[in-house]
Amino acid sequence: MPTTTLLRRRFLEVALLVPAGLGLAARALAAAKEPATADEPVLPATPPCADGDDVTPPETAGPFFTPNSPRRQSFLERGVPGTPIVLAGRVFSKQCVPLAGVLVDFWHADGEGHYDNEGYRCRGHQFTNEAGGFRLESVVPGLYPGRTRHFHVRVQAKGGRVLTTQLYVPGEPANQRDGLFNEALLMNVKPGIKHKLATFDFVLDA
Ligand SMILES: [Fe+2]
């Protein structure tokens, strides 16, 4: 994984998740101010990015996409089983420009590995804010036969091509048994008090 990508993810852990848990964010900010060690460089003030950064690789949509999902930033509702997770990140162009107004459409299995193919449970879209940011409250996707835990997502800048891909959870034993798994699509996931905290940046070929 490119160093720039790692650094940007570290920045996101501190900067984007502040509203998700002030206690955690305060600790994260305090940690960021601690002296750097040999393998922990000082965090830069702005997200680093380099021209030609790797674009996010595509993956299959699979058989469970449903068009016209509702616009919303939370899939948490009565009857959705699973461990709460907040997934936040930003969308960049290949030139590292944060992209506002990008359509980000998520869908995934609930915590027990079931898709809602009749309605829109664990399905929804949103648009990135002025900083290119998105934020989704949901549950950790469950396992189902043949697949490790994963989020499905479609990302499309205005007038741009659709990126269809999937995001994965680090440390999952099933990752190595899933032929679709791609470590370039691993989120950074940390435990939290009320929910897990996941970050991922998309880089579009735009
Ligand atoms: Fe799936």
PDB file of C-alpha atoms and ligand atoms in Angstrom:
ATOM      1  CA  MET A   1       0.000   0.000   0.000  1.00  0.00           C
ATOM      2  CA  PRO A   2       1.457   3.413  -0.946  1.00  0.00           C
ATOM      3  CA  THR A   3       2.768   5.480   1.948  1.00  0.00           C
ATOM      4  CA  THR A   4       0.572   8.392   0.873  1.00  0.00           C
ATOM      5  CA  THR A   5      -2.516   6.235   1.234  1.00  0.00           C
ATOM      6  CA  LEU A   6      -1.478   5.100   4.704  1.00  0.00           C
ATOM      7  CA  LEU A   7      -0.837   8.670   5.805  1.00  0.00           C
ATOM      8  CA  ARG A   8      -4.161   9.863   4.449  1.00  0.00           C
ATOM      9  CA  ARG A   9      -5.986   7.096   6.313  1.00  0.00           C
ATOM     10  CA  ARG A  10      -4.215   8.067   9.543  1.00  0.00           C
ATOM     11  CA  PHE A  11      -5.308  11.668   9.043  1.00  0.00           C
ATOM     12  CA  LEU A  12      -8.897  10.561   8.527  1.00  0.00           C
ATOM     13  CA  GLU A  13      -8.923   8.623  11.774  1.00  0.00           C
ATOM     14  CA  VAL A  14      -8.257  11.853  13.586  1.00  0.00           C
ATOM     15  CA  ALA A  15     -10.048  14.426  11.475  1.00  0.00           C
ATOM     16  CA  LEU A  16     -13.191  12.839  10.121  1.00  0.00           C
ATOM     17  CA  LEU A  17     -14.386  10.862  13.098  1.00  0.00           C
ATOM     18  CA  VAL A  18     -14.561  13.714  15.576  1.00  0.00           C
ATOM     19  CA  PRO A  19     -18.374  13.896  15.497  1.00  0.00           C
ATOM     20  CA  ALA A  20     -18.631  10.123  15.858  1.00  0.00           C
ATOM     21  CA  GLY A  21     -17.145   9.957  19.346  1.00  0.00           C
ATOM     22  CA  LEU A  22     -15.688  12.974  21.061  1.00  0.00           C
ATOM     23  CA  GLY A  23     -13.945  10.934  23.754  1.00  0.00           C
ATOM     24  CA  LEU A  24     -12.184   8.776  21.212  1.00  0.00           C
ATOM     25  CA  ALA A  25     -11.408  11.734  19.024  1.00  0.00           C
ATOM     26  CA  ALA A  26      -9.881  13.590  21.948  1.00  0.00           C
ATOM     27  CA  ARG A  27      -7.633  10.633  22.670  1.00  0.00           C
ATOM     28  CA  ALA A  28      -6.761  10.348  18.992  1.00  0.00           C
ATOM     29  CA  LEU A  29      -5.874  14.035  18.825  1.00  0.00           C
ATOM     30  CA  ALA A  30      -3.777  13.735  21.962  1.00  0.00           C
ATOM     31  CA  ALA A  31      -2.001  10.738  20.462  1.00  0.00           C
ATOM     32  CA  ALA A  32      -1.344  12.701  17.283  1.00  0.00           C
ATOM     33  CA  LYS A  33       0.464  15.362  19.305  1.00  0.00           C
ATOM     34  CA  GLU A  34       2.781  12.886  20.990  1.00  0.00           C
ATOM     35  CA  PRO A  35       6.378  12.831  19.777  1.00  0.00           C
ATOM     36  CA  ALA A  36       6.843  10.673  16.729  1.00  0.00           C
ATOM     37  CA  THR A  37       8.618   7.384  17.074  1.00  0.00           C
ATOM     38  CA  ALA A  38      10.855   5.760  14.494  1.00  0.00           C
ATOM     39  CA  ASP A  39       7.946   4.042  12.779  1.00  0.00           C
ATOM     40  CA  GLU A  40       5.251   6.618  13.501  1.00  0.00           C
ATOM     41  CA  PRO A  41       5.864   9.785  11.483  1.00  0.00           C
ATOM     42  CA  VAL A  42       4.371  13.104  12.602  1.00  0.00           C
ATOM     43  CA  LEU A  43       0.922  13.589  11.139  1.00  0.00           C
ATOM     44  CA  PRO A  44       0.812  16.369   8.581  1.00  0.00           C
ATOM     45  CA  ALA A  45      -1.703  19.190   8.947  1.00  0.00           C
ATOM     46  CA  THR A  46      -3.466  18.368   5.728  1.00  0.00           C
ATOM     47  CA  PRO A  47      -4.126  15.032   4.054  1.00  0.00           C
ATOM     48  CA  PRO A  48      -1.129  14.195   1.907  1.00  0.00           C
ATOM     49  CA  CYS A  49      -1.781  13.151  -1.595  1.00  0.00           C
ATOM     50  CA  ALA A  50       0.438  12.682  -4.618  1.00  0.00           C
ATOM     51  CA  ASP A  51      -0.336  12.983  -8.284  1.00  0.00           C
ATOM     52  CA  GLY A  52      -0.764   9.567  -9.788  1.00  0.00           C
ATOM     53  CA  ASP A  53      -1.879   8.011  -6.506  1.00  0.00           C
ATOM     54  CA  ASP A  54      -3.377   4.577  -7.082  1.00  0.00           C
ATOM     55  CA  VAL A  55      -6.987   4.685  -8.167  1.00  0.00           C
ATOM     56  CA  THR A  56      -9.364   2.523  -6.173  1.00  0.00           C
ATOM     57  CA  PRO A  57      -9.668  -0.858  -7.892  1.00  0.00           C
ATOM     58  CA  PRO A  58     -13.080  -1.977  -9.122  1.00  0.00           C
ATOM     59  CA  GLU A  59     -14.843  -5.167  -8.139  1.00  0.00           C
ATOM     60  CA  THR A  60     -18.000  -6.932  -9.205  1.00  0.00           C
ATOM     61  CA  ALA A  61     -21.342  -5.598  -7.992  1.00  0.00           C
ATOM     62  CA  GLY A  62     -22.539  -9.125  -7.233  1.00  0.00           C
ATOM     63  CA  PRO A  63     -26.170 -10.189  -7.613  1.00  0.00           C
ATOM     64  CA  PHE A  64     -27.763  -8.112  -4.845  1.00  0.00           C
ATOM     65  CA  PHE A  65     -27.665  -4.491  -6.043  1.00  0.00           C
ATOM     66  CA  THR A  66     -31.003  -2.687  -5.985  1.00  0.00           C
ATOM     67  CA  PRO A  67     -31.295   0.639  -7.853  1.00  0.00           C
ATOM     68  CA  ASN A  68     -33.007   3.748  -6.508  1.00  0.00           C
ATOM     69  CA  SER A  69     -31.897   3.326  -2.903  1.00  0.00           C
ATOM     70  CA  PRO A  70     -33.016   6.000  -0.412  1.00  0.00           C
ATOM     71  CA  ARG A  71     -30.796   8.966   0.325  1.00  0.00           C
ATOM     72  CA  ARG A  72     -29.570   8.549   3.896  1.00  0.00           C
ATOM     73  CA  GLN A  73     -26.429   8.327   6.019  1.00  0.00           C
ATOM     74  CA  SER A  74     -27.634   5.772   8.527  1.00  0.00           C
ATOM     75  CA  PHE A  75     -28.792   2.202   8.004  1.00  0.00           C
ATOM     76  CA  LEU A  76     -29.399   1.746  11.731  1.00  0.00           C
ATOM     77  CA  GLU A  77     -33.033   0.931  12.296  1.00  0.00           C
ATOM     78  CA  ARG A  78     -35.140  -1.483  14.294  1.00  0.00           C
ATOM     79  CA  GLY A  79     -34.600  -5.083  13.281  1.00  0.00           C
ATOM     80  CA  VAL A  80     -31.159  -4.705  11.714  1.00  0.00           C
ATOM     81  CA  PRO A  81     -28.872  -7.146  13.532  1.00  0.00           C
ATOM     82  CA  GLY A  82     -25.155  -6.561  13.800  1.00  0.00           C
ATOM     83  CA  THR A  83     -22.321  -4.670  15.427  1.00  0.00           C
ATOM     84  CA  PRO A  84     -22.618  -0.904  14.848  1.00  0.00           C
ATOM     85  CA  ILE A  85     -19.926   0.640  12.697  1.00  0.00           C
ATOM     86  CA  VAL A  86     -19.294   4.128  11.333  1.00  0.00           C
ATOM     87  CA  LEU A  87     -17.580   4.206   7.952  1.00  0.00           C
ATOM     88  CA  ALA A  88     -16.131   7.571   6.971  1.00  0.00           C
ATOM     89  CA  GLY A  89     -13.751   8.809   4.330  1.00  0.00           C
ATOM     90  CA  ARG A  90     -13.249  11.099   1.382  1.00  0.00           C
ATOM     91  CA  VAL A  91     -13.342  10.857  -2.367  1.00  0.00           C
ATOM     92  CA  PHE A  92     -10.395  12.245  -4.332  1.00  0.00           C
ATOM     93  CA  SER A  93      -9.578  12.665  -7.988  1.00  0.00           C
ATOM     94  CA  LYS A  94      -6.409  11.071  -9.343  1.00  0.00           C
ATOM     95  CA  GLN A  95      -4.838  14.527  -8.932  1.00  0.00           C
ATOM     96  CA  CYS A  96      -5.726  14.399  -5.215  1.00  0.00           C
ATOM     97  CA  VAL A  97      -8.475  16.987  -5.414  1.00  0.00           C
ATOM     98  CA  PRO A  98     -11.305  16.286  -2.949  1.00  0.00           C
ATOM     99  CA  LEU A  99     -14.487  15.775  -4.942  1.00  0.00           C
ATOM    100  CA  ALA A 100     -17.756  17.284  -3.694  1.00  0.00           C
ATOM    101  CA  GLY A 101     -21.197  16.092  -4.747  1.00  0.00           C
ATOM    102  CA  VAL A 102     -20.035  12.565  -5.552  1.00  0.00           C
ATOM    103  CA  LEU A 103     -22.714   9.892  -5.390  1.00  0.00           C
ATOM    104  CA  VAL A 104     -21.760   7.164  -2.897  1.00  0.00           C
ATOM    105  CA  ASP A 105     -24.241   4.285  -2.885  1.00  0.00           C
ATOM    106  CA  PHE A 106     -23.728   1.537  -0.287  1.00  0.00           C
ATOM    107  CA  TRP A 107     -25.429  -1.822   0.080  1.00  0.00           C
ATOM    108  CA  HIS A 108     -24.476  -4.822   2.169  1.00  0.00           C
ATOM    109  CA  ALA A 109     -25.669  -7.868   4.095  1.00  0.00           C
ATOM    110  CA  ASP A 110     -26.864  -7.323   7.656  1.00  0.00           C
ATOM    111  CA  GLY A 111     -24.903  -8.678  10.589  1.00  0.00           C
ATOM    112  CA  GLU A 112     -26.361 -12.147  10.040  1.00  0.00           C
ATOM    113  CA  GLY A 113     -25.341 -12.264   6.397  1.00  0.00           C
ATOM    114  CA  HIS A 114     -28.755 -11.522   4.884  1.00  0.00           C
ATOM    115  CA  TYR A 115     -29.496  -9.064   2.081  1.00  0.00           C
ATOM    116  CA  ASP A 116     -32.842  -7.337   1.908  1.00  0.00           C
ATOM    117  CA  ASN A 117     -33.840  -8.003  -1.687  1.00  0.00           C
ATOM    118  CA  GLU A 118     -37.422  -6.862  -1.171  1.00  0.00           C
ATOM    119  CA  GLY A 119     -36.787  -3.464   0.377  1.00  0.00           C
ATOM    120  CA  TYR A 120     -33.913  -1.175   1.290  1.00  0.00           C
ATOM    121  CA  ARG A 121     -32.518  -2.394   4.600  1.00  0.00           C
ATOM    122  CA  CYS A 122     -28.762  -1.732   4.597  1.00  0.00           C
ATOM    123  CA  ARG A 123     -29.052   0.161   1.336  1.00  0.00           C
ATOM    124  CA  GLY A 124     -28.730   3.880   0.720  1.00  0.00           C
ATOM    125  CA  HIS A 125     -26.909   6.628  -1.083  1.00  0.00           C
ATOM    126  CA  GLN A 126     -25.441   9.996  -0.148  1.00  0.00           C
ATOM    127  CA  PHE A 127     -23.386  12.754  -1.748  1.00  0.00           C
ATOM    128  CA  THR A 128     -19.945  13.872  -0.599  1.00  0.00           C
ATOM    129  CA  ASN A 129     -19.687  17.233   1.143  1.00  0.00           C
ATOM    130  CA  GLU A 130     -17.490  20.175   0.144  1.00  0.00           C
ATOM    131  CA  ALA A 131     -14.411  18.407   1.537  1.00  0.00           C
ATOM    132  CA  GLY A 132     -15.190  15.260  -0.436  1.00  0.00           C
ATOM    133  CA  GLY A 133     -16.290  13.526   2.753  1.00  0.00           C
ATOM    134  CA  PHE A 134     -18.908  10.864   3.354  1.00  0.00           C
ATOM    135  CA  ARG A 135     -20.085   9.177   6.534  1.00  0.00           C
ATOM    136  CA  LEU A 136     -22.238   6.095   6.953  1.00  0.00           C
ATOM    137  CA  GLU A 137     -23.664   4.587  10.140  1.00  0.00           C
ATOM    138  CA  SER A 138     -24.447   0.910   9.762  1.00  0.00           C
ATOM    139  CA  VAL A 139     -23.583  -2.538  11.064  1.00  0.00           C
ATOM    140  CA  VAL A 140     -20.622  -4.748  10.267  1.00  0.00           C
ATOM    141  CA  PRO A 141     -21.714  -6.915   7.314  1.00  0.00           C
ATOM    142  CA  GLY A 142     -22.159 -10.569   8.204  1.00  0.00           C
ATOM    143  CA  LEU A 143     -20.673 -13.620   6.545  1.00  0.00           C
ATOM    144  CA  TYR A 144     -22.603 -15.594   3.963  1.00  0.00           C
ATOM    145  CA  PRO A 145     -21.541 -18.702   2.015  1.00  0.00           C
ATOM    146  CA  GLY A 146     -18.439 -18.061  -0.052  1.00  0.00           C
ATOM    147  CA  ARG A 147     -17.868 -14.479   1.076  1.00  0.00           C
ATOM    148  CA  THR A 148     -15.926 -12.684   3.730  1.00  0.00           C
ATOM    149  CA  ARG A 149     -17.348  -9.540   5.375  1.00  0.00           C
ATOM    150  CA  HIS A 150     -17.704  -6.750   2.821  1.00  0.00           C
ATOM    151  CA  PHE A 151     -19.504  -3.554   1.946  1.00  0.00           C
ATOM    152  CA  HIS A 152     -20.608  -3.011  -1.649  1.00  0.00           C
ATOM    153  CA  VAL A 153     -20.381   0.517  -2.979  1.00  0.00           C
ATOM    154  CA  ARG A 154     -20.833   2.505  -6.164  1.00  0.00           C
ATOM    155  CA  VAL A 155     -19.050   5.841  -6.406  1.00  0.00           C
ATOM    156  CA  GLN A 156     -19.729   8.312  -9.204  1.00  0.00           C
ATOM    157  CA  ALA A 157     -18.591  11.891  -9.658  1.00  0.00           C
ATOM    158  CA  LYS A 158     -20.972  14.169 -11.531  1.00  0.00           C
ATOM    159  CA  GLY A 159     -20.843  13.133 -15.165  1.00  0.00           C
ATOM    160  CA  GLY A 160     -18.101  10.609 -14.411  1.00  0.00           C
ATOM    161  CA  ARG A 161     -17.826   6.889 -14.770  1.00  0.00           C
ATOM    162  CA  VAL A 162     -19.231   4.665 -12.058  1.00  0.00           C
ATOM    163  CA  LEU A 163     -16.701   2.928  -9.815  1.00  0.00           C
ATOM    164  CA  THR A 164     -18.240  -0.278  -8.474  1.00  0.00           C
ATOM    165  CA  THR A 165     -16.219  -1.919  -5.751  1.00  0.00           C
ATOM    166  CA  GLN A 166     -16.226  -3.554  -2.308  1.00  0.00           C
ATOM    167  CA  LEU A 167     -14.573  -2.778   1.029  1.00  0.00           C
ATOM    168  CA  TYR A 168     -13.112  -5.334   3.405  1.00  0.00           C
ATOM    169  CA  VAL A 169     -12.422  -5.700   7.125  1.00  0.00           C
ATOM    170  CA  PRO A 170      -8.829  -6.340   8.209  1.00  0.00           C
ATOM    171  CA  GLY A 171      -8.024  -9.452  10.223  1.00  0.00           C
ATOM    172  CA  GLU A 172     -10.995 -11.479   9.014  1.00  0.00           C
ATOM    173  CA  PRO A 173     -10.009 -15.168   8.671  1.00  0.00           C
ATOM    174  CA  ALA A 174     -12.402 -15.504   5.719  1.00  0.00           C
ATOM    175  CA  ASN A 175     -10.495 -12.871   3.727  1.00  0.00           C
ATOM    176  CA  GLN A 176      -7.943 -15.441   2.626  1.00  0.00           C
ATOM    177  CA  ARG A 177     -10.626 -17.871   1.481  1.00  0.00           C
ATOM    178  CA  ASP A 178     -12.545 -15.309  -0.594  1.00  0.00           C
ATOM    179  CA  GLY A 179     -11.443 -15.135  -4.218  1.00  0.00           C
ATOM    180  CA  LEU A 180     -12.700 -11.556  -4.546  1.00  0.00           C
ATOM    181  CA  PHE A 181     -10.768 -10.237  -1.544  1.00  0.00           C
ATOM    182  CA  ASN A 182      -8.296  -7.476  -2.414  1.00  0.00           C
ATOM    183  CA  GLU A 183      -6.100  -5.999   0.289  1.00  0.00           C
ATOM    184  CA  ALA A 184      -6.065  -2.655  -1.560  1.00  0.00           C
ATOM    185  CA  LEU A 185      -9.714  -2.423  -0.507  1.00  0.00           C
ATOM    186  CA  LEU A 186      -9.134  -2.968   3.210  1.00  0.00           C
ATOM    187  CA  MET A 187     -10.673  -0.348   5.461  1.00  0.00           C
ATOM    188  CA  ASN A 188      -8.848   0.876   8.530  1.00  0.00           C
ATOM    189  CA  VAL A 189     -11.050  -0.378  11.366  1.00  0.00           C
ATOM    190  CA  LYS A 190     -10.696   0.452  15.048  1.00  0.00           C
ATOM    191  CA  PRO A 191     -12.819  -0.461  18.042  1.00  0.00           C
ATOM    192  CA  GLY A 192     -14.956   2.237  19.614  1.00  0.00           C
ATOM    193  CA  ILE A 193     -17.200   2.660  22.622  1.00  0.00           C
ATOM    194  CA  LYS A 194     -20.541   2.807  20.836  1.00  0.00           C
ATOM    195  CA  HIS A 195     -19.465   1.534  17.441  1.00  0.00           C
ATOM    196  CA  LYS A 196     -16.445   0.472  15.445  1.00  0.00           C
ATOM    197  CA  LEU A 197     -14.683   3.187  13.482  1.00  0.00           C
ATOM    198  CA  ALA A 198     -13.771   2.479   9.868  1.00  0.00           C
ATOM    199  CA  THR A 199     -12.090   4.750   7.336  1.00  0.00           C
ATOM    200  CA  PHE A 200     -11.467   4.465   3.625  1.00  0.00           C
ATOM    201  CA  ASP A 201     -10.605   6.965   0.887  1.00  0.00           C
ATOM    202  CA  PHE A 202     -11.661   6.468  -2.697  1.00  0.00           C
ATOM    203  CA  VAL A 203      -9.512   7.727  -5.560  1.00  0.00           C
ATOM    204  CA  LEU A 204     -11.429   8.039  -8.798  1.00  0.00           C
ATOM    205  CA  ASP A 205      -9.966   8.005 -12.264  1.00  0.00           C
ATOM    206  CA  ALA A 206     -11.358  11.477 -12.773  1.00  0.00           C
TER     207      ALA A 206
HETATM  208 FE    FE B   1     -22.100  -9.179  -1.222  1.00  0.00          FE
END
